[in-house]
Coordinates of C-alpha atoms in Angstrom, one line a residue:
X1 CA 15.5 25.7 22.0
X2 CA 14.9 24.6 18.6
X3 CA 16.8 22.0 17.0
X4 CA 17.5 22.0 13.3
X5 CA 16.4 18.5 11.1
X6 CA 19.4 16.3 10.8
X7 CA 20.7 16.7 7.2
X8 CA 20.4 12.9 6.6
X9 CA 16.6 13.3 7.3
X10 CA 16.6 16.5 5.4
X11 CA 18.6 14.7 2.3
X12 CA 15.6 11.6 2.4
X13 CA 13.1 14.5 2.4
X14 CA 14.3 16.5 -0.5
X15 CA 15.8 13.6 -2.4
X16 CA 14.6 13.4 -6.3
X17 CA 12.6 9.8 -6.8
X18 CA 15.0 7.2 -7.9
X19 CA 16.0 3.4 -8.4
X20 CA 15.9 3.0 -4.5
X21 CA 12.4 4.2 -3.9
X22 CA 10.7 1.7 -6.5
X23 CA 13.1 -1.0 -5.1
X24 CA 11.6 -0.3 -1.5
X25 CA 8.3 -0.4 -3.2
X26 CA 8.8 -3.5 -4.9
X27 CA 10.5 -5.4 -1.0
X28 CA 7.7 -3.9 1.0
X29 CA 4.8 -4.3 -1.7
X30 CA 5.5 -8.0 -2.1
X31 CA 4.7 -8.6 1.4
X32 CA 1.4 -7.1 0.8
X33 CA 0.7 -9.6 -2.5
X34 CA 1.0 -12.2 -0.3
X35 CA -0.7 -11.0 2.7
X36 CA -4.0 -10.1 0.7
X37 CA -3.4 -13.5 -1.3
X38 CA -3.1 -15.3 1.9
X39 CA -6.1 -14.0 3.3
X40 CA -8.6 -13.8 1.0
X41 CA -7.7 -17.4 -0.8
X42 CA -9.4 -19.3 1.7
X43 CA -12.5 -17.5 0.8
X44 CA -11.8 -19.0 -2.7
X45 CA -12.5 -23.1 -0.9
X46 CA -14.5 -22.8 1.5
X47 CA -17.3 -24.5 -0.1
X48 CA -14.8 -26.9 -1.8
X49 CA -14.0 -27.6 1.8
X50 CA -17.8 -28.1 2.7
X51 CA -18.3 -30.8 0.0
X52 CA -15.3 -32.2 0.7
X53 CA -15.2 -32.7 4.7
X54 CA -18.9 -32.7 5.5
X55 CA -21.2 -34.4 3.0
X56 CA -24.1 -36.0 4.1
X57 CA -25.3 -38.8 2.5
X58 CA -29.0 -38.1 1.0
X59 CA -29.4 -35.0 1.2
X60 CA -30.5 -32.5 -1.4
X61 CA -27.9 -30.0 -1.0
X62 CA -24.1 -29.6 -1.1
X63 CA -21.7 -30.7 1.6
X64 CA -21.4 -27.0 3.7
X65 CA -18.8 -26.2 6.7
X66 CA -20.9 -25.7 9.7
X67 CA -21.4 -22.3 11.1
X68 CA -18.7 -22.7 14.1
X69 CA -15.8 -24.3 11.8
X70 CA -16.6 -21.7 8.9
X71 CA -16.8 -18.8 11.2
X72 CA -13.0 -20.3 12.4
X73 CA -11.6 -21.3 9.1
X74 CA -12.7 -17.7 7.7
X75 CA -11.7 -15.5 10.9
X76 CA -8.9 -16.9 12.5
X77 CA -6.5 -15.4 10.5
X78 CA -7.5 -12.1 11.0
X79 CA -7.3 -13.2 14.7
X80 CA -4.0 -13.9 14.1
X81 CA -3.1 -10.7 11.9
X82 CA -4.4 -8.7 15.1
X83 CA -1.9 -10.1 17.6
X84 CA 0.9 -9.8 14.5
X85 CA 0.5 -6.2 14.5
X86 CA 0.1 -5.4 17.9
X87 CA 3.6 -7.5 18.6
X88 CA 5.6 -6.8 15.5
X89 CA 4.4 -3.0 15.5
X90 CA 5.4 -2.9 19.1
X91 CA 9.1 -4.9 18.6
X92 CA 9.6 -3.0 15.6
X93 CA 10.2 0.3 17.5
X94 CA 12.0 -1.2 20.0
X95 CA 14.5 -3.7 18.0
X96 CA 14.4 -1.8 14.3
X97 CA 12.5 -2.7 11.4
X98 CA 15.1 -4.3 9.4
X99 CA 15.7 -6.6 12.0
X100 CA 11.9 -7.7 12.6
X101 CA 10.9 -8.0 9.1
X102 CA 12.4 -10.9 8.0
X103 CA 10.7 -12.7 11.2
X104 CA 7.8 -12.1 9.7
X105 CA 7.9 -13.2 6.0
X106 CA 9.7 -16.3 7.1
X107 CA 6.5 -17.0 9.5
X108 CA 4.5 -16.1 6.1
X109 CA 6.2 -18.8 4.2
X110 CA 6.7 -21.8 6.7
X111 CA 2.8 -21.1 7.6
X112 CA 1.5 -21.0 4.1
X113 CA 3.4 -24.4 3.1
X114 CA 2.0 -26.1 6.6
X115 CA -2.0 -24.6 5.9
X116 CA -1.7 -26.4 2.9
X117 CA -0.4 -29.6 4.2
X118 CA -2.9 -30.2 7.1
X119 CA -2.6 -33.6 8.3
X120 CA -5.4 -36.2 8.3
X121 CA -8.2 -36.8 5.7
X122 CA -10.9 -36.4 9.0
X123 CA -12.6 -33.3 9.2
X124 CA -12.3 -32.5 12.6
X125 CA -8.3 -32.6 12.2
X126 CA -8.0 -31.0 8.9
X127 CA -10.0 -28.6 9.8
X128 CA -7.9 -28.0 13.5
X129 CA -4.7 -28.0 11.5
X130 CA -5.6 -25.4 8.8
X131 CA -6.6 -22.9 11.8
X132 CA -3.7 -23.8 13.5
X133 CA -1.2 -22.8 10.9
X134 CA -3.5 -19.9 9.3
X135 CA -3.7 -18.1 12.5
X136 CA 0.5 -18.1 12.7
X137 CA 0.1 -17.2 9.3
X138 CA -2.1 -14.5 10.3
X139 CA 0.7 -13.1 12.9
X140 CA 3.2 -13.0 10.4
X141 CA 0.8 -11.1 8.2
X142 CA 0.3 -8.5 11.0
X143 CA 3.9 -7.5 11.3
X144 CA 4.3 -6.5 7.7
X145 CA 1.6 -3.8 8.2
X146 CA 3.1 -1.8 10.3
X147 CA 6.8 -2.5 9.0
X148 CA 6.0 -2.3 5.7
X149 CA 4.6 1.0 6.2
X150 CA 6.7 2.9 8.8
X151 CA 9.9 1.7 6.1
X152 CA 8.2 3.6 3.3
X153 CA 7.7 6.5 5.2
X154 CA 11.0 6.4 6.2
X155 CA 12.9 5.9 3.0
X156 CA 10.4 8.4 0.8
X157 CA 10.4 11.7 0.4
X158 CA 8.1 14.2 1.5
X159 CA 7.1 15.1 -2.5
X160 CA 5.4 11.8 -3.1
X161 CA 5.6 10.0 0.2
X162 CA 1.7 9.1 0.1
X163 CA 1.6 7.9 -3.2
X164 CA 5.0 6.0 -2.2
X165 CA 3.2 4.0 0.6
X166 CA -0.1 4.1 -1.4
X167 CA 2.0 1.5 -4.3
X168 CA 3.3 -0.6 -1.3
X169 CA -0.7 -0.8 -0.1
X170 CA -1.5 -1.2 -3.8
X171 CA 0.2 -4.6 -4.3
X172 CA -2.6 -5.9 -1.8
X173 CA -5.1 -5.6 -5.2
X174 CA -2.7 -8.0 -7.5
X175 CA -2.6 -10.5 -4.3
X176 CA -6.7 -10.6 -4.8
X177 CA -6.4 -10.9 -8.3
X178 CA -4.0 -13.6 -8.0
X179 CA -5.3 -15.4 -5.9
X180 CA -9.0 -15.8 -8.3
X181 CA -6.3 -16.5 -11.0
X182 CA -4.7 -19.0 -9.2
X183 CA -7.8 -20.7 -7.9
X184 CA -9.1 -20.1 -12.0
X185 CA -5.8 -21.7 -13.7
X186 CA -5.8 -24.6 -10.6
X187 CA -9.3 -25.4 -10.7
X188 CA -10.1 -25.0 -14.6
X189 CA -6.9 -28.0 -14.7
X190 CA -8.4 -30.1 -12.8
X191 CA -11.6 -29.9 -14.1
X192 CA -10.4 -30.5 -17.6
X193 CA -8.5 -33.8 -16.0
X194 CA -11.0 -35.1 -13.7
X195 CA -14.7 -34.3 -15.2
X196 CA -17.5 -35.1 -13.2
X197 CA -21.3 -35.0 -13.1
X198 CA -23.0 -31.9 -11.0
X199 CA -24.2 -32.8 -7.5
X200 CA -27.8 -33.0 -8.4
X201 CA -26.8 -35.7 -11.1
X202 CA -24.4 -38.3 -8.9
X203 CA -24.0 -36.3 -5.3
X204 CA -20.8 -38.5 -4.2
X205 CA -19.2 -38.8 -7.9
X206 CA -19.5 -34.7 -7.8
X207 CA -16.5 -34.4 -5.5
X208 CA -13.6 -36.5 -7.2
X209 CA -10.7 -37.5 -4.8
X210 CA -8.2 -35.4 -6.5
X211 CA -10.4 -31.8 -5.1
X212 CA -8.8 -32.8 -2.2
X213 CA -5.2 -31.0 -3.7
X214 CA -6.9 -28.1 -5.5
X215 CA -7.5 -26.1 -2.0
X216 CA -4.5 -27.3 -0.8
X217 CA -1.9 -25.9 -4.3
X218 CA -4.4 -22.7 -4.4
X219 CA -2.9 -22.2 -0.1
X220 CA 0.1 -23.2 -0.5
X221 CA 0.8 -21.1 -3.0
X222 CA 0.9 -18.0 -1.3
X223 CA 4.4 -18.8 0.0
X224 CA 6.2 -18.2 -3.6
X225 CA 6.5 -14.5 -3.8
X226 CA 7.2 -14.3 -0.4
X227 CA 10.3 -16.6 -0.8
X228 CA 11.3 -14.4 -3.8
X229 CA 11.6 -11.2 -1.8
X230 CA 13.5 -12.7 1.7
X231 CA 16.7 -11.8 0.2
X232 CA 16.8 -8.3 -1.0
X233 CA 14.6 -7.9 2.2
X234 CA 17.3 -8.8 4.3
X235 CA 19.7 -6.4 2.4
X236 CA 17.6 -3.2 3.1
X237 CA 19.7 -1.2 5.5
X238 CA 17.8 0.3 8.2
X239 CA 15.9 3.2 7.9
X240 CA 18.0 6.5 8.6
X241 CA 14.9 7.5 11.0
X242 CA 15.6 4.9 13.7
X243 CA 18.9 4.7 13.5
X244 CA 19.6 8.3 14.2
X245 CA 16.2 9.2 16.0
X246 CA 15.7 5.7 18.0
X247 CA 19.0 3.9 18.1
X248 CA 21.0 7.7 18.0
X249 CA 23.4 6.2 15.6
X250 CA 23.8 9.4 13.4
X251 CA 27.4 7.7 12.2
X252 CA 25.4 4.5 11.3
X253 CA 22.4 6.4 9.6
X254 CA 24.9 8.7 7.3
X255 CA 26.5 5.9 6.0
X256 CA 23.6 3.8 4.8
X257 CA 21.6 6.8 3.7
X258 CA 25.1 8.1 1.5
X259 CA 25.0 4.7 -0.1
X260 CA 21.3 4.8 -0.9
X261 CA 21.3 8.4 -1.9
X262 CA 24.6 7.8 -3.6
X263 CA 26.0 11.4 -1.9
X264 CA 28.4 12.3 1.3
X265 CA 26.3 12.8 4.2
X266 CA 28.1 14.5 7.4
X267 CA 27.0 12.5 10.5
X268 CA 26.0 15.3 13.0
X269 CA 26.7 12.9 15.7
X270 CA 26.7 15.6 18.2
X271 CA 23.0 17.2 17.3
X272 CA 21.6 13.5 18.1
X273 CA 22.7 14.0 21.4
X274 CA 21.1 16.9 21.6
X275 CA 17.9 15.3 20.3
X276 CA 16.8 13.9 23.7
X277 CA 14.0 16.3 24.5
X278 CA 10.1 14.8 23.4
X279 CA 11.1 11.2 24.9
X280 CA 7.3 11.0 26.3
X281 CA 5.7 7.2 26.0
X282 CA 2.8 5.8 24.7
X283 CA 1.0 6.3 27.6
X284 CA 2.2 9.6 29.0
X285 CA 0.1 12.8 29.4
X286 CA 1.9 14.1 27.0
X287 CA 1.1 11.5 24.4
X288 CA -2.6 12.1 24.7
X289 CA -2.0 15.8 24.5
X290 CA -0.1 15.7 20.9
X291 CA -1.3 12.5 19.8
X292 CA -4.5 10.9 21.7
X293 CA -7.1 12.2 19.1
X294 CA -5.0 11.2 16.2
X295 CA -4.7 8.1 17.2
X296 CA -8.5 7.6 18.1
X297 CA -9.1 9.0 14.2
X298 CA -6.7 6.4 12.8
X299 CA -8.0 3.5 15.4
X300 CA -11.9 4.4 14.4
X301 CA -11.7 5.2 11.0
X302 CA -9.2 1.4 10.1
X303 CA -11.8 -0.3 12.0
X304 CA -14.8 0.9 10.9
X305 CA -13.4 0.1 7.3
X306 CA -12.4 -3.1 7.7
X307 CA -16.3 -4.1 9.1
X308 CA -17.2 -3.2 5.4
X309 CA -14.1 -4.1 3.2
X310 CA -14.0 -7.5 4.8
X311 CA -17.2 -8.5 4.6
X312 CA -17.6 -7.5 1.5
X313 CA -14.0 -9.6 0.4
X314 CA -15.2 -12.9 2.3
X315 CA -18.3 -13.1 1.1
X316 CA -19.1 -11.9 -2.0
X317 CA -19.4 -15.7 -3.0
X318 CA -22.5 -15.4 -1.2
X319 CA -24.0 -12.1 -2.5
X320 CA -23.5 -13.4 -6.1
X321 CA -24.9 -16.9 -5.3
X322 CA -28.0 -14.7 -3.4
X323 CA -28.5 -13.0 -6.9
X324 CA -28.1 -15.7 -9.0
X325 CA -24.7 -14.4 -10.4
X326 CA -23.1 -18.3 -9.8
X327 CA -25.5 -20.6 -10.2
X328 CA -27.2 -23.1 -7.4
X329 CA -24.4 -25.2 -5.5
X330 CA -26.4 -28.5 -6.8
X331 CA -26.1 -28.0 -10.7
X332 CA -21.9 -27.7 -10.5
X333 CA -19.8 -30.2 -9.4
X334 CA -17.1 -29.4 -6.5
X335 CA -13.9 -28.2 -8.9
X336 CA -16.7 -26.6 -11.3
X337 CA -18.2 -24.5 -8.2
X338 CA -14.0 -23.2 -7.4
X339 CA -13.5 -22.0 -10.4
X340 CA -17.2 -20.3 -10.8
X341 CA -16.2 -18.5 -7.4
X342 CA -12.4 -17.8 -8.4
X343 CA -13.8 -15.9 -11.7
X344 CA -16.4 -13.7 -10.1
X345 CA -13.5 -12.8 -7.7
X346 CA -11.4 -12.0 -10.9
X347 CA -13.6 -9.7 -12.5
X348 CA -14.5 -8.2 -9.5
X349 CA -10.5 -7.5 -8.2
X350 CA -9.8 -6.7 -12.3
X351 CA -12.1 -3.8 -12.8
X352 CA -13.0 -2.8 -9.0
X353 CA -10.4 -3.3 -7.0
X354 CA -6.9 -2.9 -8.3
X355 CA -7.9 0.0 -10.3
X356 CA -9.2 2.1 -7.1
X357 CA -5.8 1.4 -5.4
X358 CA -4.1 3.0 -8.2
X359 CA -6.5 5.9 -8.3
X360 CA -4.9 6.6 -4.5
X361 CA -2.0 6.1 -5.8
X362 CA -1.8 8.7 -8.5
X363 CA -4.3 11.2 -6.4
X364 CA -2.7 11.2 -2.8
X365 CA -0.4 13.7 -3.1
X366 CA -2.4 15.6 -5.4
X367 CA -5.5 16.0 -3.2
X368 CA -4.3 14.7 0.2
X369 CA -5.7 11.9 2.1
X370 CA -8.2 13.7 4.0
X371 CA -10.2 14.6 0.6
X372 CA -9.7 10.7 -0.2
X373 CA -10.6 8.8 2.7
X374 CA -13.6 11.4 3.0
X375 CA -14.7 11.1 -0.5
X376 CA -13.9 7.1 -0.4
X377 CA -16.4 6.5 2.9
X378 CA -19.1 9.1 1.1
X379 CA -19.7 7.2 -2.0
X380 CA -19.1 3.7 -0.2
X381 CA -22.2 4.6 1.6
X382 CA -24.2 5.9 -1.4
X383 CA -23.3 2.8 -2.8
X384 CA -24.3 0.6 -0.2
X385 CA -27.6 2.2 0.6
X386 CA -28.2 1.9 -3.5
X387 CA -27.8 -2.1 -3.3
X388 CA -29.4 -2.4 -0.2
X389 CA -33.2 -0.2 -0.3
X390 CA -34.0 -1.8 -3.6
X391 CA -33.0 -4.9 -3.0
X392 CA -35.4 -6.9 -4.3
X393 CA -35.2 -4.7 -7.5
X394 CA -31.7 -6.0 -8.4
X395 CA -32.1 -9.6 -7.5
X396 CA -34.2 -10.1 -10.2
X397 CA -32.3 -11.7 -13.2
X398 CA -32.5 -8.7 -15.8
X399 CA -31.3 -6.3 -13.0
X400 CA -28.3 -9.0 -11.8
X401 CA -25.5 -7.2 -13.8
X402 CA -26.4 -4.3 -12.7
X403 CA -25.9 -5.5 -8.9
X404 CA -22.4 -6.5 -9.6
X405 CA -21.4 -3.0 -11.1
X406 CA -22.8 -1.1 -8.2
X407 CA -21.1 -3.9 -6.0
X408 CA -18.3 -3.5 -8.2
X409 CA -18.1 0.8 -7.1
X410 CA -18.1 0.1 -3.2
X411 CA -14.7 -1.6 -4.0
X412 CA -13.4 0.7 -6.0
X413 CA -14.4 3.6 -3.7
X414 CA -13.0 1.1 -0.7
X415 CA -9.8 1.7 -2.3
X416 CA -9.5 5.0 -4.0
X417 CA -11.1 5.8 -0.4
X418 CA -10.1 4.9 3.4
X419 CA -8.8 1.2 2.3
X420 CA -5.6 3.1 1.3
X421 CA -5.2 6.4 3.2
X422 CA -6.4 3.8 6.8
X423 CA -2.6 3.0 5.9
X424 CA -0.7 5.3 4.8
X425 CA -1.5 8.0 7.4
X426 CA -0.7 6.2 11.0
X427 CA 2.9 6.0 9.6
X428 CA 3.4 9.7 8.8
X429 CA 2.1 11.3 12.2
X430 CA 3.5 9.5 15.0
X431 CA 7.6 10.3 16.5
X432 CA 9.5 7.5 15.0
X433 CA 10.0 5.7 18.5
X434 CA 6.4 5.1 18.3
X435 CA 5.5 5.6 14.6
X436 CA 5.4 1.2 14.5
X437 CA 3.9 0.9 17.2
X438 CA 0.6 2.8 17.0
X439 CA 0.6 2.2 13.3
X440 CA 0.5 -1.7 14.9
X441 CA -2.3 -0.3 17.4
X442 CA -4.5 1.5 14.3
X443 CA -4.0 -1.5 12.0
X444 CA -5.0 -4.1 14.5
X445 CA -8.0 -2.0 15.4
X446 CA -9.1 -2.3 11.9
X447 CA -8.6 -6.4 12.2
X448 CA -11.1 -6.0 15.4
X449 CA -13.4 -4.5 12.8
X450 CA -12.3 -7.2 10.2
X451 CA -13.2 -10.1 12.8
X452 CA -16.7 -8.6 13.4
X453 CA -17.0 -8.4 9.8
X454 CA -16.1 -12.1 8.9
X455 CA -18.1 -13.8 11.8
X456 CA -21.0 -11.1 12.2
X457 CA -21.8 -10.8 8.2
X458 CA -21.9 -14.9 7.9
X459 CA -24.8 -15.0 10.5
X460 CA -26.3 -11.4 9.7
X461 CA -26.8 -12.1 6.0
X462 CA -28.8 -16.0 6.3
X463 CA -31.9 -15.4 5.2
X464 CA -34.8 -14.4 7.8
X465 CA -37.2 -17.4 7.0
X466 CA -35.7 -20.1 8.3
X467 CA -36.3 -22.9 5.9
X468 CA -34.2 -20.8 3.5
X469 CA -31.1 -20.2 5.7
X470 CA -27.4 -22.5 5.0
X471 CA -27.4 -25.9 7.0
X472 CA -26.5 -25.4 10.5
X473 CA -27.0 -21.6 10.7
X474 CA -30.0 -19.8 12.6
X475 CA -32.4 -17.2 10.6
X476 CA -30.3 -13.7 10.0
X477 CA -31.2 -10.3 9.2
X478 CA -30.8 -11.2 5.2
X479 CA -28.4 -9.5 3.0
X480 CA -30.7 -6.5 2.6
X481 CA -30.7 -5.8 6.2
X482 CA -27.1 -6.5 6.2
X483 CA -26.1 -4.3 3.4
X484 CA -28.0 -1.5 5.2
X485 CA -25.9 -2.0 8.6
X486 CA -22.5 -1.6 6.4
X487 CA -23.9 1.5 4.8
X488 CA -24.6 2.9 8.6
X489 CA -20.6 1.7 9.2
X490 CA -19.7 3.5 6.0
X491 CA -21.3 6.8 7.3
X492 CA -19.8 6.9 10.6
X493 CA -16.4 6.6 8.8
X494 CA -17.0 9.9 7.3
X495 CA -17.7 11.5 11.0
X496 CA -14.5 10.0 12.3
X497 CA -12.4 11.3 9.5
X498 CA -12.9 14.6 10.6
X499 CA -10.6 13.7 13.6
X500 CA -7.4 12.4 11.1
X501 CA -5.0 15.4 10.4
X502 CA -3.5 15.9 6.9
X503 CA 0.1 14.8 6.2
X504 CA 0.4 16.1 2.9
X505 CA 3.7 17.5 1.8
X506 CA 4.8 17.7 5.3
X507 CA 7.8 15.6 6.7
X508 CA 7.6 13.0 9.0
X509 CA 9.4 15.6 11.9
X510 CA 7.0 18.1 11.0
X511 CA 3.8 16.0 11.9
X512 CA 5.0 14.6 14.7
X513 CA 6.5 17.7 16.1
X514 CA 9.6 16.1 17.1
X515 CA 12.0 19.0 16.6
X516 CA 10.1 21.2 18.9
X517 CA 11.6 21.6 22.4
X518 CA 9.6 21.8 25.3
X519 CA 9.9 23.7 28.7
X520 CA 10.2 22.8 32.6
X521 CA 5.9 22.4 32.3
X522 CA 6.5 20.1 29.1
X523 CA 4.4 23.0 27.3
X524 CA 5.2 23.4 23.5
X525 CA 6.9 26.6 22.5
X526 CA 5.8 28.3 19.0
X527 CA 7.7 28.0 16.1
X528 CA 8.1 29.2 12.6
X529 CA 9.6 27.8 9.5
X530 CA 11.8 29.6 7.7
X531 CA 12.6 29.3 3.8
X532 CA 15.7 26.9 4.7
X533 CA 13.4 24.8 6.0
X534 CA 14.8 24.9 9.6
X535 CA 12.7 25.8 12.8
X536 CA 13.3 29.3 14.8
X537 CA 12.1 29.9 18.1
X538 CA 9.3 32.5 18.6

């Protein structure tokens, strides 16, 4: 038979937005700043790191980081973040995610302070370090994906529950932004306190000692706002959903939901006992029957995203270097060529990305976020496919600006697109003993797609003449060619949306089914909803 909802899960449902959402906002979304300012920073020195570490005495261009050490400096975090989320989501079910998610920001913060402090000036142990410590970095990262989610699920209500996770997502746009003006405000000092001639002027008096701290401040830096928001972390109670679904605490969950919703809650300790039908694993028949083709959709979609979002992220240095948008490596010195990077970046995050975010944001629970993450991989691919047939067309210099606006759209479509909804919808259809853990599986599959992305894309776009490629790499496709490929990617995103149900305006019980009973043959028996809101047995 049919269970009723618990009240407590009823009272988070219906409950009017309030001080206690946007504080759950603000604890969760800071661990996304510094997640997206961790990992897209590095992307920020990397050819700080190339002048510094490997320059070769006579030669014509630049010091560069050779193919295997930038392919590891730029994609071992992500290496990382995949193993995060696949452990963290998976622990996060089974030991609650209050308890988990101060493990990870504290692994955020001790990691970011060690990248930054890499021992040795040699090359091949500064550059052993930083991986080291980025991809435990990286793991740390992981775990806030899926915690950070499944706990705004949890605490919202089912009103504005997307737009609720959305902001949380959101905060991932002022970590990029951040991070340019932090690499901006850091390199533009030094520069002002250590001038030097460009490369092609004095090639050794280019690179003044003191770069050597600019990459290192601009990494360590990412552990401030995480040590601003370990404490009111740790004094989120934890979510009503596991305690009285997972943990079958109803007792537990009445009291820290009646202190957060400020009303008496009666603890119904009797109707979690009854709550032990739908207990199926992750692995069971029965799994695949409710769930198996939601989670392909959510597994597909994240990591055919992250294939274009992160190539796009790491090396868009490159693309506006290949159109002339930041000038030749040889005419800037090594602190000049940071900061020419760090402001592209900044424009780019300012008028692309942080405003798509908060398109998702506003939209989500207007539209739903099948029409968004349909719409987002749509126009990505327009978008792509308009940068990438005329080519040539926009990398002449009259047609440059025009580049970086279209550029500038794939972002912002990126965001107000699959970027967002990726997230927000593996934590609203899964039970709650397993809403973690295949949020963990779905994000970690987009970091698969994020890995291909940052080591396939910094082969794929060298040039295909070979006298034209970066030192140490073989001829690639070029970024035409490569551009083209994402806009293929971007297209089969829209084929495997089609498989990603819609959450909108339903609860978190509702979408996973778990108030429906089964029989002896575990098949589902129909229900209706009545007005109250409670289920009825057909």
């Amino acid at each position: 038979m049919a269970n009723d909802n618990l009240k407590v899960l009823n009272a988070l449902d219906v409950a009017k937005t309030q001080l206690y959402h946007f504080t759950a906002i603000v604890i969760a979304g800071m661990g996304f700043f510094t997640d997206a300012y961790d990992l897209f920073c590095i992307s920020l020195v990397t050819k700080l790191l190339g002048r510094i570490y490997y320059h070769e005495t006579g030669d014509g261009k630049p010091g560069t980081l050779p193919p295997n050490v930038s392919a590891a400096v730029n994609g071992v975090a992500f290496c990382g973040t995949l193993a995060g989320q696949l452990f963290f989501g998976w622990l996060g079910d089974k030991m609650g995610r209050k308890k988990v998610y101060g493990m990870t920001l504290m692994l955020m913060v001790i990691c970011s302070i060690a990248s930054g402090l890499s021992f040795s000036n040699e090359p091949t142990a500064v550059m052993a370090t930083l991986c080291f410590f980025r991809f435990w970095l990286g793991f740390g990262i992981g775990g806030d994906y899926p915690l950070s989610a499944t706990i705004m699920s949890e605490y919202a209500n089912k009103k504005t529950r997307g737009a609720f996770i959305a902001a949380v997502f959101a905060m991932q746009g002022f970590g990029i932004l951040t991070g340019g003006m932090v690499a901006c405000i850091v390199s533009a000092a030094f520069k002002s306190k250590y001038p030097a001639p460009a490369y092609e002027d004095n090639p050794l008096g280019s690179t003044v000692p003191q770069a050597d701290y600019v990459w290192r401040i601009i990494l360590m830096f990412g552990s401030v706002p995480a040590l601003m928001t370990y404490y009111w972390r740790m004094k989120m109670p934890e979510t009503a959903r596991y305690t009285a679904l997972v943990a079958k605490n109803a007792k537990q969950a009445a009291a820290d939901m009646s202190k957060v919703l400020q009303v008496e809650l009666e603890a119904e300790q009797e109707k979690v006992a009854e709550k032990q039908h739908n207990q199926f694993g992750l692995f069971s028949k029965q799994f695949v029957k409710r769930h198996g083709l939601h989670l392909l959709g959510t597994t597909s979609t994240w990591f055919l995203l992250d294939i274009a979002f992160y190539s796009q992220n790491l090396f868009q240095k490159d693309i506006f270097s290949a159109i002339g948008w930041i000038p030749p490596a040889k005419t800037m010195n090594a602190i000049q060529e940071v900061f020419k990077i760090s402001r592209a970046q900044t424009l780019i995050a300012l008028c692309s990305t942080v405003p798509g975010y908060w398109f998702t944001v506003f939209f989500i629970d207007r539209i739903g976020r099948f029409a968004i993450q349909l719409m987002g991989f749509f126009f990505m691919t327009v978008f792509m496919f308009a940068l990438a047939i005329p080519y040539h067309h926009w990398t002449q210099k009259e047609n440059r600006i025009g580049f970086v606006v279209m550029y500038a759209f794939t972002f912002f479509f990126a965001n107000f697109g699959p970027n967002a909804t990726t997230f927000v919808v593996p934590a609203e259809i899964f039970p709650a003993r397993l809403r973690s853990t295949c949020h963990g599986i779905s994000a970690a599959s987009g970091k698969a797609g994020a890995i291909i992305g940052a080591f396939g894309f910094l082969y794929a776009a060298q040039n295909q003449d070979k006298t034209k490629t970066d030192k140490g790499y073989p001829p690639g496709i070029g970024v035409k060619n490569s551009l083209i490929v994402l806009g293929v990617v971007n297209f089969l995103g829209i084929l495997f949306t089609f498989l990603v149900p819609e959450s909108n305006g339903k609860s978190l019980e509702e979408m996973s089914r778990e108030n429906e009973d089964e029989d002896e043959e575990g098949v589902d028996m129909e229900t209706v909803r009545t007005s109250e809101n409670r289920t009825v047995p057909v």
